[in-house]
Amino acid sequence: MSRSLYRDCSLRQQLAFVLGGGGARGALQVGALRALLEAGYQPDLLVGTSVGAINSSFLALHGVTLKSIDDLVETWHEASQADLLPPNYLWLTVRALFRRSDAYTSNRLRDFAVAYGVYPNLRFGDLQGVRLIIVAADLNGGCVALYGLDPSQSILEGLLASTALPPWVAPIDVDDRLLMDGGVVSNLPIEPAMTAGATEIIALNLSDLGSYPQEALGFGPFLAKLLHTMELRQMELELALAQARRIPLHYLHLRVPKPVPLWDFSHTDELIQHGYELARAEIPRWQAGRPSGIRAWLHRLTNKT
């Protein structure tokens, strides 16, 4: 996209697809995106955190088309064989605590991105047809770091920052910033989409507490529940901001019947199909004017028998 289009984007309607983080569950978004395109939704803006940034970057680079969705499916098949997030996360955590982290996973992620066209010299201003915003967390500044508002920024740098998820990938130093996975500050980046000029939002959430039952004890379940609570609170606040600004927002919670850990890419085809079916079922609700958004989802969850 040209720099002039970057300047003029605030003057016209902007439909944003907002893609949240969730590791291997990002395959759900691929199926949901297919359903959205088949239903005629075409975004002006893609906003992604973590794996949502990966999916968003691929489509921004290759085009938001059904053909690109087919290519993205093949990319996910490659990812399922690439061991991008090794399952021995407890050992990686121990190594990180003793400052003995290696660069294996970060290098694999970088090489994988470059192999699919995210070259080091590629800038946000080089994109054609759709704008892209990538969300990371700045630990030094205690704030959101948005890549893409400045068209001269590196897409690869933003992608590596947004996917720097300890213990697999250590935060990265960029100038005076210490950057890591954007899920820390906005796992479903609704507010960043509004900052970028979105006038309507379709948000695809991957959060899932189902990996640990309510009675599960230990540090792992505690941390998962803590992070999920923080994510849920972030989403509530960002939705409230969208409502205050009267931004139409359609929310799709891409949940799975059985828990899928962040690092388990073995269910890719199943998740893609499930995401497609969930979106196909939900889209008519939006078109019929029925309630959507996280509060509607919470209401359904609370009243579930």
Tab-separated table of C-alpha atoms in Angstrom:
chain	number	residue	atom	x	y	z
A	1	MET	CA	0.000	0.000	0.000
A	2	SER	CA	1.312	3.441	-0.822
A	3	ARG	CA	2.160	5.996	1.819
A	4	SER	CA	-0.624	8.248	0.505
A	5	LEU	CA	-3.160	5.506	1.259
A	6	TYR	CA	-1.717	5.304	4.776
A	7	ARG	CA	-2.464	8.998	5.215
A	8	ASP	CA	-5.957	8.796	3.738
A	9	CYS	CA	-7.155	5.636	5.509
A	10	SER	CA	-8.684	7.581	8.402
A	11	LEU	CA	-11.063	9.318	5.955
A	12	ARG	CA	-12.960	6.193	4.835
A	13	GLN	CA	-14.687	3.136	6.287
A	14	GLN	CA	-12.295	0.500	7.614
A	15	LEU	CA	-13.392	-3.079	8.296
A	16	ALA	CA	-10.794	-4.788	10.483
A	17	PHE	CA	-10.250	-8.483	11.012
A	18	VAL	CA	-8.783	-8.801	14.522
A	19	LEU	CA	-6.906	-12.044	15.114
A	20	GLY	CA	-5.968	-13.030	18.661
A	21	GLY	CA	-3.126	-15.152	19.972
A	22	GLY	CA	-3.293	-18.822	20.884
A	23	GLY	CA	-0.398	-20.802	19.434
A	24	ALA	CA	-1.421	-23.955	17.568
A	25	ARG	CA	-5.078	-22.995	17.964
A	26	GLY	CA	-4.413	-20.353	15.305
A	27	ALA	CA	-5.467	-22.994	12.769
A	28	LEU	CA	-9.032	-22.250	13.879
A	29	GLN	CA	-8.658	-18.758	12.455
A	30	VAL	CA	-7.738	-20.158	9.040
A	31	GLY	CA	-11.074	-21.942	8.772
A	32	ALA	CA	-12.989	-18.960	10.139
A	33	LEU	CA	-11.289	-16.640	7.658
A	34	ARG	CA	-12.378	-18.875	4.798
A	35	ALA	CA	-15.986	-18.657	5.996
A	36	LEU	CA	-15.770	-14.865	6.295
A	37	LEU	CA	-14.456	-14.468	2.747
A	38	GLU	CA	-17.077	-16.851	1.392
A	39	ALA	CA	-19.743	-14.717	3.122
A	40	GLY	CA	-18.449	-11.615	1.353
A	41	TYR	CA	-16.508	-9.933	4.156
A	42	GLN	CA	-13.369	-8.230	2.825
A	43	PRO	CA	-11.118	-6.419	5.332
A	44	ASP	CA	-9.377	-3.100	4.826
A	45	LEU	CA	-7.247	-3.769	7.897
A	46	LEU	CA	-5.705	-6.866	9.506
A	47	VAL	CA	-4.653	-6.642	13.160
A	48	GLY	CA	-2.930	-9.588	14.825
A	49	THR	CA	-1.283	-10.668	18.043
A	50	SER	CA	1.130	-13.617	18.225
A	51	VAL	CA	-0.168	-16.433	15.977
A	52	GLY	CA	-2.843	-13.989	14.849
A	53	ALA	CA	-0.007	-11.776	13.646
A	54	ILE	CA	1.385	-14.710	11.651
A	55	ASN	CA	-1.947	-15.384	9.942
A	56	SER	CA	-2.532	-11.669	9.354
A	57	SER	CA	0.946	-11.134	7.900
A	58	PHE	CA	0.558	-14.032	5.487
A	59	LEU	CA	-2.712	-12.687	4.101
A	60	ALA	CA	-1.475	-9.097	3.995
A	61	LEU	CA	1.515	-10.256	1.963
A	62	HIS	CA	-0.222	-12.733	-0.365
A	63	GLY	CA	-3.677	-11.164	-0.603
A	64	VAL	CA	-6.925	-11.667	1.285
A	65	THR	CA	-8.426	-14.183	-1.129
A	66	LEU	CA	-9.694	-17.749	-1.013
A	67	LYS	CA	-6.593	-18.787	-2.987
A	68	SER	CA	-4.423	-17.309	-0.239
A	69	ILE	CA	-6.454	-19.220	2.341
A	70	ASP	CA	-5.618	-22.419	0.459
A	71	ASP	CA	-1.945	-21.434	0.565
A	72	LEU	CA	-2.230	-20.604	4.264
A	73	VAL	CA	-3.629	-24.078	4.915
A	74	GLU	CA	-0.539	-25.574	3.269
A	75	THR	CA	1.652	-23.295	5.368
A	76	TRP	CA	-0.031	-24.633	8.496
A	77	HIS	CA	0.670	-28.169	7.312
A	78	GLU	CA	4.347	-27.203	7.031
A	79	ALA	CA	4.223	-25.648	10.497
A	80	SER	CA	2.817	-28.848	11.968
A	81	GLN	CA	5.993	-30.616	10.816
A	82	ALA	CA	8.444	-27.870	11.768
A	83	ASP	CA	8.470	-28.240	15.586
A	84	LEU	CA	8.086	-24.467	15.980
A	85	LEU	CA	7.138	-24.691	19.676
A	86	PRO	CA	8.883	-27.727	21.239
A	87	PRO	CA	6.652	-29.428	23.846
A	88	ASN	CA	9.386	-29.581	26.527
A	89	TYR	CA	8.383	-26.170	27.841
A	90	LEU	CA	9.155	-27.036	31.477
A	91	TRP	CA	12.799	-27.738	30.625
A	92	LEU	CA	12.919	-24.573	28.549
A	93	THR	CA	11.547	-22.655	31.536
A	94	VAL	CA	14.300	-23.986	33.781
A	95	ARG	CA	16.931	-22.988	31.210
A	96	ALA	CA	15.403	-19.522	30.951
A	97	LEU	CA	15.463	-19.063	34.731
A	98	PHE	CA	19.190	-19.765	34.701
A	99	ARG	CA	19.679	-17.522	31.640
A	100	ARG	CA	20.703	-20.415	29.450
A	101	SER	CA	18.079	-20.002	26.742
A	102	ASP	CA	19.232	-20.836	23.237
A	103	ALA	CA	18.142	-19.324	19.952
A	104	TYR	CA	16.794	-22.549	18.411
A	105	THR	CA	13.090	-21.676	18.461
A	106	SER	CA	13.528	-17.998	17.588
A	107	ASN	CA	15.735	-18.925	14.625
A	108	ARG	CA	13.202	-21.516	13.450
A	109	LEU	CA	10.419	-18.930	13.600
A	110	ARG	CA	12.522	-16.393	11.729
A	111	ASP	CA	13.545	-18.877	9.045
A	112	PHE	CA	9.941	-20.041	8.680
A	113	ALA	CA	8.707	-16.467	8.198
A	114	VAL	CA	11.399	-15.667	5.639
A	115	ALA	CA	10.647	-18.874	3.731
A	116	TYR	CA	7.084	-17.641	3.202
A	117	GLY	CA	8.035	-14.190	1.976
A	118	VAL	CA	8.507	-12.059	5.090
A	119	TYR	CA	11.961	-10.857	4.055
A	120	PRO	CA	14.114	-8.657	6.327
A	121	ASN	CA	13.854	-5.673	3.960
A	122	LEU	CA	10.047	-5.854	3.662
A	123	ARG	CA	8.293	-2.794	5.091
A	124	PHE	CA	4.655	-2.213	5.969
A	125	GLY	CA	4.475	0.446	3.279
A	126	ASP	CA	5.330	-2.197	0.672
A	127	LEU	CA	2.030	-4.013	1.198
A	128	GLN	CA	-0.697	-3.673	-1.391
A	129	GLY	CA	-4.460	-3.832	-0.929
A	130	VAL	CA	-4.793	-4.167	2.833
A	131	ARG	CA	-3.185	-2.562	5.858
A	132	LEU	CA	-1.481	-4.623	8.552
A	133	ILE	CA	-0.959	-3.910	12.251
A	134	ILE	CA	1.103	-6.258	14.423
A	135	VAL	CA	0.800	-6.076	18.217
A	136	ALA	CA	3.682	-6.654	20.632
A	137	ALA	CA	4.284	-5.791	24.287
A	138	ASP	CA	7.009	-3.365	25.366
A	139	LEU	CA	8.174	-4.524	28.804
A	140	ASN	CA	10.407	-1.509	29.337
A	141	GLY	CA	7.653	0.951	28.547
A	142	GLY	CA	4.871	-1.121	30.111
A	143	CYS	CA	2.701	-0.573	27.055
A	144	VAL	CA	1.490	-1.852	23.714
A	145	ALA	CA	3.917	-1.655	20.799
A	146	LEU	CA	2.151	-1.347	17.450
A	147	TYR	CA	3.973	-2.178	14.255
A	148	GLY	CA	2.487	-0.839	11.048
A	149	LEU	CA	1.351	2.648	11.982
A	150	ASP	CA	4.716	3.732	10.562
A	151	PRO	CA	4.964	2.336	6.997
A	152	SER	CA	8.777	2.306	7.190
A	153	GLN	CA	8.845	-0.331	9.946
A	154	SER	CA	10.038	-3.885	9.303
A	155	ILE	CA	7.289	-6.512	9.096
A	156	LEU	CA	9.729	-9.250	10.119
A	157	GLU	CA	10.809	-7.335	13.208
A	158	GLY	CA	7.198	-6.823	14.233
A	159	LEU	CA	6.372	-10.464	13.646
A	160	LEU	CA	9.329	-11.702	15.703
A	161	ALA	CA	8.443	-9.287	18.517
A	162	SER	CA	4.774	-10.342	18.557
A	163	THR	CA	5.697	-14.046	18.703
A	164	ALA	CA	8.475	-13.779	21.314
A	165	LEU	CA	6.748	-16.025	23.835
A	166	PRO	CA	8.814	-17.246	26.813
A	167	PRO	CA	9.987	-19.876	27.543
A	168	TRP	CA	10.265	-20.758	23.840
A	169	VAL	CA	11.494	-17.361	22.668
A	170	ALA	CA	13.106	-14.730	24.861
A	171	PRO	CA	11.967	-11.088	24.588
A	172	ILE	CA	13.945	-9.148	22.001
A	173	ASP	CA	15.804	-5.862	22.427
A	174	VAL	CA	14.972	-3.177	19.880
A	175	ASP	CA	16.491	0.231	20.587
A	176	ASP	CA	15.363	0.996	24.165
A	177	ARG	CA	12.445	-1.413	24.082
A	178	LEU	CA	12.208	-4.974	25.382
A	179	LEU	CA	9.556	-6.619	23.212
A	180	MET	CA	7.621	-9.845	23.622
A	181	ASP	CA	4.380	-11.596	22.671
A	182	GLY	CA	1.531	-9.096	22.316
A	183	GLY	CA	-0.833	-11.314	24.290
A	184	VAL	CA	0.614	-9.792	27.458
A	185	VAL	CA	-1.115	-6.500	26.744
A	186	SER	CA	-3.796	-7.228	24.126
A	187	ASN	CA	-4.397	-10.857	23.243
A	188	LEU	CA	-7.448	-9.919	21.173
A	189	PRO	CA	-6.319	-6.521	19.841
A	190	ILE	CA	-9.585	-4.621	19.524
A	191	GLU	CA	-8.212	-1.331	20.871
A	192	PRO	CA	-5.161	-1.410	18.559
A	193	ALA	CA	-7.556	-1.862	15.641
A	194	MET	CA	-9.422	1.272	16.672
A	195	THR	CA	-6.137	3.130	17.059
A	196	ALA	CA	-5.369	2.171	13.456
A	197	GLY	CA	-8.700	3.593	12.269
A	198	ALA	CA	-11.098	0.631	12.263
A	199	THR	CA	-14.748	1.648	11.921
A	200	GLU	CA	-16.056	-1.943	12.128
A	201	ILE	CA	-14.410	-5.011	13.651
A	202	ILE	CA	-14.665	-8.771	13.332
A	203	ALA	CA	-12.700	-10.329	16.210
A	204	LEU	CA	-11.529	-13.965	16.247
A	205	ASN	CA	-10.660	-15.064	19.779
A	206	LEU	CA	-8.586	-18.203	20.496
A	207	SER	CA	-8.499	-18.052	24.300
A	208	ASP	CA	-9.202	-21.391	25.956
A	209	LEU	CA	-9.199	-22.216	29.651
A	210	GLY	CA	-10.256	-25.791	28.937
A	211	SER	CA	-6.682	-27.085	29.066
A	212	TYR	CA	-7.033	-27.231	32.854
A	213	PRO	CA	-10.205	-28.268	34.718
A	214	GLN	CA	-11.404	-26.103	37.589
A	215	GLU	CA	-10.122	-28.566	40.196
A	216	ALA	CA	-6.620	-28.793	38.674
A	217	LEU	CA	-3.856	-27.811	41.092
A	218	GLY	CA	-0.227	-26.862	40.690
A	219	PHE	CA	1.717	-23.961	39.224
A	220	GLY	CA	0.837	-24.739	35.585
A	221	PRO	CA	-2.955	-24.642	36.040
A	222	PHE	CA	-2.630	-21.597	38.321
A	223	LEU	CA	-0.621	-19.683	35.734
A	224	ALA	CA	-2.998	-20.672	32.924
A	225	LYS	CA	-6.019	-19.489	34.896
A	226	LEU	CA	-4.258	-16.262	35.879
A	227	LEU	CA	-3.351	-15.447	32.291
A	228	HIS	CA	-6.824	-16.356	31.059
A	229	THR	CA	-8.379	-14.049	33.664
A	230	MET	CA	-6.120	-11.211	32.527
A	231	GLU	CA	-6.975	-11.860	28.877
A	232	LEU	CA	-10.695	-11.896	29.631
A	233	ARG	CA	-10.462	-8.622	31.530
A	234	GLN	CA	-8.521	-7.036	28.666
A	235	MET	CA	-11.181	-8.121	26.185
A	236	GLU	CA	-13.993	-6.764	28.347
A	237	LEU	CA	-12.289	-3.368	28.599
A	238	GLU	CA	-11.473	-3.202	24.911
A	239	LEU	CA	-15.030	-4.169	23.991
A	240	ALA	CA	-16.374	-1.501	26.341
A	241	LEU	CA	-14.170	1.039	24.580
A	242	ALA	CA	-15.511	-0.062	21.203
A	243	GLN	CA	-19.072	0.267	22.480
A	244	ALA	CA	-18.331	3.730	23.904
A	245	ARG	CA	-17.031	4.778	20.499
A	246	ARG	CA	-20.011	3.088	18.779
A	247	ILE	CA	-17.772	0.835	16.719
A	248	PRO	CA	-19.751	-2.191	15.423
A	249	LEU	CA	-17.993	-5.321	16.658
A	250	HIS	CA	-18.712	-8.961	15.832
A	251	TYR	CA	-17.072	-11.430	18.174
A	252	LEU	CA	-16.355	-15.079	17.441
A	253	HIS	CA	-14.951	-17.298	20.176
A	254	LEU	CA	-13.154	-20.137	18.414
A	255	ARG	CA	-13.335	-22.835	21.055
A	256	VAL	CA	-12.569	-26.502	20.574
A	257	PRO	CA	-14.375	-29.529	22.086
A	258	LYS	CA	-11.102	-30.908	23.442
A	259	PRO	CA	-8.198	-28.872	24.852
A	260	VAL	CA	-5.358	-28.117	22.442
A	261	PRO	CA	-2.133	-26.815	24.048
A	262	LEU	CA	-0.312	-23.874	22.479
A	263	TRP	CA	2.500	-26.101	21.204
A	264	ASP	CA	0.450	-29.007	19.788
A	265	PHE	CA	0.220	-28.588	15.999
A	266	SER	CA	-0.950	-32.150	15.374
A	267	HIS	CA	-4.640	-31.154	15.135
A	268	THR	CA	-4.252	-28.622	12.319
A	269	ASP	CA	-6.773	-30.059	9.836
A	270	GLU	CA	-9.340	-30.727	12.547
A	271	LEU	CA	-9.018	-27.174	13.875
A	272	ILE	CA	-9.254	-25.571	10.442
A	273	GLN	CA	-12.495	-27.436	9.758
A	274	HIS	CA	-13.889	-26.646	13.202
A	275	GLY	CA	-13.099	-22.950	12.844
A	276	TYR	CA	-14.866	-22.930	9.485
A	277	GLU	CA	-17.972	-24.567	10.940
A	278	LEU	CA	-18.080	-22.212	13.936
A	279	ALA	CA	-17.864	-19.154	11.706
A	280	ARG	CA	-20.457	-20.498	9.257
A	281	ALA	CA	-22.854	-20.944	12.176
A	282	GLU	CA	-22.174	-17.527	13.726
A	283	ILE	CA	-22.175	-15.247	10.667
A	284	PRO	CA	-25.977	-15.475	10.162
A	285	ARG	CA	-26.423	-14.180	13.724
A	286	TRP	CA	-24.557	-11.004	12.789
A	287	GLN	CA	-26.462	-10.582	9.556
A	288	ALA	CA	-29.776	-11.028	11.388
A	289	GLY	CA	-28.835	-8.312	13.871
A	290	ARG	CA	-28.682	-10.660	16.855
A	291	PRO	CA	-26.327	-9.813	19.748
A	292	SER	CA	-22.639	-10.479	19.310
A	293	GLY	CA	-19.573	-9.599	21.294
A	294	ILE	CA	-17.961	-10.983	24.403
A	295	ARG	CA	-20.863	-10.036	26.687
A	296	ALA	CA	-23.262	-12.075	24.547
A	297	TRP	CA	-20.837	-14.988	24.712
A	298	LEU	CA	-20.514	-14.617	28.495
A	299	HIS	CA	-24.299	-14.539	28.784
A	300	ARG	CA	-24.610	-17.764	26.801
A	301	LEU	CA	-21.847	-19.386	28.843
A	302	THR	CA	-23.400	-18.348	32.169
A	303	ASN	CA	-26.815	-19.676	31.157
A	304	LYS	CA	-25.524	-22.901	29.633
A	305	THR	CA	-27.298	-25.965	31.045
